[in-house]
Amino acid sequence: ASVTDQQIEQWIQSKSSWIDAKLLVNSKRQSIVLPKLQTGASWWYRGQNLTLKIEQSKHSGVELIEDALVVATAGAGRETILPLLRSWYLDQAHRRFLQRTALFADRLSVKPAQIQLKPYRSMWGRCNSRGEVAYDWRVVVAPDRVLDYLVIHELCHLLEHNHSPRFWQLVSRHVPGWKDCRAWLKVNHLSI
């Protein structure tokens, strides 16, 4: 059976509030710009505001020293500094997400088939029917409780493959303040 233009228009109208909400979320998320790549700029990690320090060095690397994110590099350009920072953040996210996923998977008595980290445009994580869990690695900038919420949210999908009341009860049992965590994710998103 073919679909008429009028039926398509009615379907779009019926989904308009959902579409508007998605466009609003995406427009907010895209409006957050990359922090400056210069000494003194503010960068976030695990909910902590860090000061970026760029130091000339023969050996390249990134190190967290108290409240400073120190980038050692021979080059001072964006093409040198940004890949170093991305690599450091990805490494930190990898460790943090694996650690927290193992902890909460044990508490929930679930076992993800696979864990992936990738940058997403319009979501923070996903869980599919094959038991594969994926997270947006950039959430490592969030406070620990927000990252934990994301991990628990995706792991709960291994038990409830929807957003039913039962799903949210399960999430609430493990993250009582989950609504605040979800709100943080909706407002803050860093494009590293």
mmCIF file of C-alpha atoms in Angstrom:
data_model
loop_
_atom_site.group_PDB
_atom_site.id
_atom_site.type_symbol
_atom_site.label_atom_id
_atom_site.label_comp_id
_atom_site.label_asym_id
_atom_site.label_seq_id
_atom_site.Cartn_x
_atom_site.Cartn_y
_atom_site.Cartn_z
ATOM 1 C CA ALA A 1 0.000 0.000 0.000
ATOM 2 C CA SER A 2 1.355 3.415 -0.901
ATOM 3 C CA VAL A 3 1.467 6.270 1.555
ATOM 4 C CA THR A 4 -0.106 9.588 0.575
ATOM 5 C CA ASP A 5 1.459 12.985 1.177
ATOM 6 C CA GLN A 6 -1.406 13.733 3.573
ATOM 7 C CA GLN A 7 -0.603 10.623 5.663
ATOM 8 C CA ILE A 8 3.070 11.621 5.786
ATOM 9 C CA GLU A 9 2.119 15.147 6.839
ATOM 10 C CA GLN A 10 -0.190 13.762 9.585
ATOM 11 C CA TRP A 11 2.594 11.497 10.856
ATOM 12 C CA ILE A 12 5.056 14.423 10.964
ATOM 13 C CA GLN A 13 2.450 16.531 12.803
ATOM 14 C CA SER A 14 1.893 13.737 15.336
ATOM 15 C CA LYS A 15 5.656 13.563 15.994
ATOM 16 C CA SER A 16 6.287 17.329 15.921
ATOM 17 C CA SER A 17 6.848 17.769 19.660
ATOM 18 C CA TRP A 18 9.311 14.861 19.670
ATOM 19 C CA ILE A 19 11.097 16.279 16.586
ATOM 20 C CA ASP A 20 11.223 19.765 18.141
ATOM 21 C CA ALA A 21 12.635 18.332 21.368
ATOM 22 C CA LYS A 22 15.361 16.447 19.470
ATOM 23 C CA LEU A 23 16.274 19.531 17.432
ATOM 24 C CA LEU A 24 16.454 21.604 20.619
ATOM 25 C CA VAL A 25 18.711 19.078 22.348
ATOM 26 C CA ASN A 26 20.966 18.838 19.300
ATOM 27 C CA SER A 27 21.138 22.616 18.868
ATOM 28 C CA LYS A 28 22.087 23.034 22.536
ATOM 29 C CA ARG A 29 24.690 20.306 22.364
ATOM 30 C CA GLN A 30 26.259 21.700 19.205
ATOM 31 C CA SER A 31 26.449 25.212 20.659
ATOM 32 C CA ILE A 32 29.070 24.171 23.208
ATOM 33 C CA VAL A 33 32.412 24.913 21.639
ATOM 34 C CA LEU A 34 35.805 23.333 22.096
ATOM 35 C CA PRO A 35 37.741 25.026 24.922
ATOM 36 C CA LYS A 36 40.677 27.171 23.893
ATOM 37 C CA LEU A 37 43.991 25.470 23.243
ATOM 38 C CA GLN A 38 46.133 27.933 25.152
ATOM 39 C CA THR A 39 47.692 28.171 28.574
ATOM 40 C CA GLY A 40 45.146 29.395 31.110
ATOM 41 C CA ALA A 41 42.099 27.977 29.302
ATOM 42 C CA SER A 42 39.519 26.040 31.319
ATOM 43 C CA TRP A 43 39.102 22.333 30.578
ATOM 44 C CA TRP A 44 36.888 19.871 32.435
ATOM 45 C CA TYR A 45 37.633 16.376 33.673
ATOM 46 C CA ARG A 46 35.445 14.321 36.037
ATOM 47 C CA GLY A 47 33.471 17.423 36.992
ATOM 48 C CA GLN A 48 36.578 19.373 37.931
ATOM 49 C CA ASN A 49 37.537 22.636 36.239
ATOM 50 C CA LEU A 50 41.190 22.349 35.212
ATOM 51 C CA THR A 51 43.591 24.963 33.894
ATOM 52 C CA LEU A 52 45.348 24.034 30.684
ATOM 53 C CA LYS A 53 49.132 24.521 30.720
ATOM 54 C CA ILE A 54 51.146 24.080 27.560
ATOM 55 C CA GLU A 55 54.861 23.506 28.060
ATOM 56 C CA GLN A 56 57.580 23.181 25.432
ATOM 57 C CA SER A 57 59.264 19.785 25.626
ATOM 58 C CA LYS A 58 61.043 17.262 23.430
ATOM 59 C CA HIS A 59 58.748 14.562 24.859
ATOM 60 C CA SER A 60 55.018 14.824 24.139
ATOM 61 C CA GLY A 61 52.341 13.892 26.631
ATOM 62 C CA VAL A 62 49.534 15.035 28.904
ATOM 63 C CA GLU A 63 49.560 14.851 32.676
ATOM 64 C CA LEU A 64 47.071 15.828 35.376
ATOM 65 C CA ILE A 65 48.935 17.707 38.123
ATOM 66 C CA GLU A 66 46.617 18.889 40.903
ATOM 67 C CA ASP A 67 44.155 21.253 39.145
ATOM 68 C CA ALA A 68 46.213 21.639 35.965
ATOM 69 C CA LEU A 69 46.130 19.695 32.725
ATOM 70 C CA VAL A 70 49.732 19.926 31.533
ATOM 71 C CA VAL A 71 50.453 19.318 27.855
ATOM 72 C CA ALA A 72 54.115 18.783 27.035
ATOM 73 C CA THR A 73 54.853 19.156 23.331
ATOM 74 C CA ALA A 74 57.484 20.369 20.891
ATOM 75 C CA GLY A 75 54.821 22.030 18.721
ATOM 76 C CA ALA A 76 52.494 24.781 19.831
ATOM 77 C CA GLY A 77 49.855 24.442 17.125
ATOM 78 C CA ARG A 78 46.332 23.073 17.282
ATOM 79 C CA GLU A 79 47.323 20.102 15.086
ATOM 80 C CA THR A 80 49.796 19.011 17.775
ATOM 81 C CA ILE A 81 47.978 19.872 21.022
ATOM 82 C CA LEU A 82 44.432 18.703 20.190
ATOM 83 C CA PRO A 83 45.396 15.101 19.270
ATOM 84 C CA LEU A 84 47.419 14.829 22.501
ATOM 85 C CA LEU A 85 44.446 16.006 24.569
ATOM 86 C CA ARG A 86 41.986 13.761 22.721
ATOM 87 C CA SER A 87 44.255 10.772 23.223
ATOM 88 C CA TRP A 88 44.622 11.523 26.945
ATOM 89 C CA TYR A 89 40.868 11.989 27.435
ATOM 90 C CA LEU A 90 40.120 8.801 25.495
ATOM 91 C CA ASP A 91 42.605 6.845 27.604
ATOM 92 C CA GLN A 92 41.108 8.200 30.843
ATOM 93 C CA ALA A 93 37.580 7.453 29.598
ATOM 94 C CA HIS A 94 38.570 3.929 28.609
ATOM 95 C CA ARG A 95 39.883 3.172 32.100
ATOM 96 C CA ARG A 96 37.000 4.875 33.890
ATOM 97 C CA PHE A 97 34.195 3.328 31.816
ATOM 98 C CA LEU A 98 35.674 -0.176 31.978
ATOM 99 C CA GLN A 99 36.134 0.091 35.747
ATOM 100 C CA ARG A 100 32.644 1.444 36.436
ATOM 101 C CA THR A 101 30.980 -0.956 33.975
ATOM 102 C CA ALA A 102 32.639 -3.936 35.682
ATOM 103 C CA LEU A 103 31.564 -2.676 39.121
ATOM 104 C CA PHE A 104 27.926 -2.008 38.216
ATOM 105 C CA ALA A 105 27.553 -5.050 35.960
ATOM 106 C CA ASP A 106 28.479 -7.131 38.992
ATOM 107 C CA ARG A 107 25.952 -5.314 41.194
ATOM 108 C CA LEU A 108 23.203 -5.746 38.595
ATOM 109 C CA SER A 109 24.231 -9.354 37.820
ATOM 110 C CA VAL A 110 24.548 -8.622 34.098
ATOM 111 C CA LYS A 111 27.349 -9.201 31.648
ATOM 112 C CA PRO A 112 27.683 -6.955 28.591
ATOM 113 C CA ALA A 113 28.825 -8.813 25.484
ATOM 114 C CA GLN A 114 30.989 -5.876 24.420
ATOM 115 C CA ILE A 115 31.884 -2.365 25.601
ATOM 116 C CA GLN A 116 32.676 0.388 23.111
ATOM 117 C CA LEU A 117 33.618 4.043 23.406
ATOM 118 C CA LYS A 118 32.848 6.470 20.604
ATOM 119 C CA PRO A 119 31.748 10.054 20.112
ATOM 120 C CA TYR A 120 28.018 10.337 19.440
ATOM 121 C CA ARG A 121 26.179 13.318 18.026
ATOM 122 C CA SER A 122 22.812 12.999 19.740
ATOM 123 C CA MET A 123 23.094 10.447 22.533
ATOM 124 C CA TRP A 124 25.399 9.571 25.400
ATOM 125 C CA GLY A 125 25.236 5.804 25.239
ATOM 126 C CA ARG A 126 23.389 2.836 23.848
ATOM 127 C CA CYS A 127 22.700 -0.823 24.514
ATOM 128 C CA ASN A 128 21.508 -3.160 21.770
ATOM 129 C CA SER A 129 19.707 -6.504 21.801
ATOM 130 C CA ARG A 130 23.028 -8.342 21.413
ATOM 131 C CA GLY A 131 24.116 -7.036 24.827
ATOM 132 C CA GLU A 132 26.656 -4.593 23.400
ATOM 133 C CA VAL A 133 27.033 -1.403 25.427
ATOM 134 C CA ALA A 134 28.551 1.798 24.062
ATOM 135 C CA TYR A 135 29.284 5.135 25.704
ATOM 136 C CA ASP A 136 30.218 8.573 24.456
ATOM 137 C CA TRP A 137 33.771 8.758 25.818
ATOM 138 C CA ARG A 138 33.519 12.534 26.206
ATOM 139 C CA VAL A 139 31.228 12.040 29.222
ATOM 140 C CA VAL A 140 34.483 11.599 31.172
ATOM 141 C CA VAL A 141 34.350 15.392 31.612
ATOM 142 C CA ALA A 142 31.200 14.972 33.745
ATOM 143 C CA PRO A 143 31.124 14.546 37.514
ATOM 144 C CA ASP A 144 31.603 10.906 38.546
ATOM 145 C CA ARG A 145 27.947 10.508 39.580
ATOM 146 C CA VAL A 146 26.845 11.474 36.042
ATOM 147 C CA LEU A 147 29.193 8.961 34.431
ATOM 148 C CA ASP A 148 27.949 6.323 36.888
ATOM 149 C CA TYR A 149 24.352 7.165 35.957
ATOM 150 C CA LEU A 150 25.144 6.676 32.278
ATOM 151 C CA VAL A 151 26.794 3.313 32.943
ATOM 152 C CA ILE A 152 23.916 2.115 35.121
ATOM 153 C CA HIS A 153 21.343 3.403 32.610
ATOM 154 C CA GLU A 154 22.879 1.384 29.778
ATOM 155 C CA LEU A 155 23.417 -1.725 31.937
ATOM 156 C CA CYS A 156 19.783 -1.608 33.077
ATOM 157 C CA HIS A 157 18.840 -1.981 29.406
ATOM 158 C CA LEU A 158 20.353 -5.454 29.548
ATOM 159 C CA LEU A 159 17.489 -6.291 31.924
ATOM 160 C CA GLU A 160 14.789 -3.991 30.509
ATOM 161 C CA HIS A 161 15.139 -3.186 26.791
ATOM 162 C CA ASN A 162 12.941 -0.092 26.944
ATOM 163 C CA HIS A 163 12.217 3.025 29.005
ATOM 164 C CA SER A 164 9.212 1.547 30.804
ATOM 165 C CA PRO A 165 8.301 2.369 34.427
ATOM 166 C CA ARG A 166 10.055 -0.891 35.412
ATOM 167 C CA PHE A 167 13.234 0.326 33.705
ATOM 168 C CA TRP A 168 13.190 3.664 35.571
ATOM 169 C CA GLN A 169 12.478 1.883 38.888
ATOM 170 C CA LEU A 170 15.568 -0.216 38.295
ATOM 171 C CA VAL A 171 17.646 2.868 37.503
ATOM 172 C CA SER A 172 16.243 4.657 40.594
ATOM 173 C CA ARG A 173 17.237 1.760 42.800
ATOM 174 C CA HIS A 174 20.883 2.261 41.834
ATOM 175 C CA VAL A 175 20.959 6.033 41.175
ATOM 176 C CA PRO A 176 18.416 7.821 43.405
ATOM 177 C CA GLY A 177 19.242 11.260 41.898
ATOM 178 C CA TRP A 178 19.206 10.099 38.287
ATOM 179 C CA LYS A 179 17.060 13.007 37.061
ATOM 180 C CA ASP A 180 19.763 15.519 38.036
ATOM 181 C CA CYS A 181 22.351 13.400 36.229
ATOM 182 C CA ARG A 182 20.218 13.210 33.098
ATOM 183 C CA ALA A 183 19.668 16.982 33.239
ATOM 184 C CA TRP A 184 23.444 17.521 33.430
ATOM 185 C CA LEU A 185 23.910 15.426 30.297
ATOM 186 C CA LYS A 186 21.222 17.341 28.422
ATOM 187 C CA VAL A 187 22.786 20.728 29.159
ATOM 188 C CA ASN A 188 26.506 19.930 29.089
ATOM 189 C CA HIS A 189 28.284 18.273 26.233
ATOM 190 C CA LEU A 190 31.883 18.907 25.364
ATOM 191 C CA SER A 191 33.208 18.429 21.854
ATOM 192 C CA ILE A 192 36.798 17.385 22.426
#
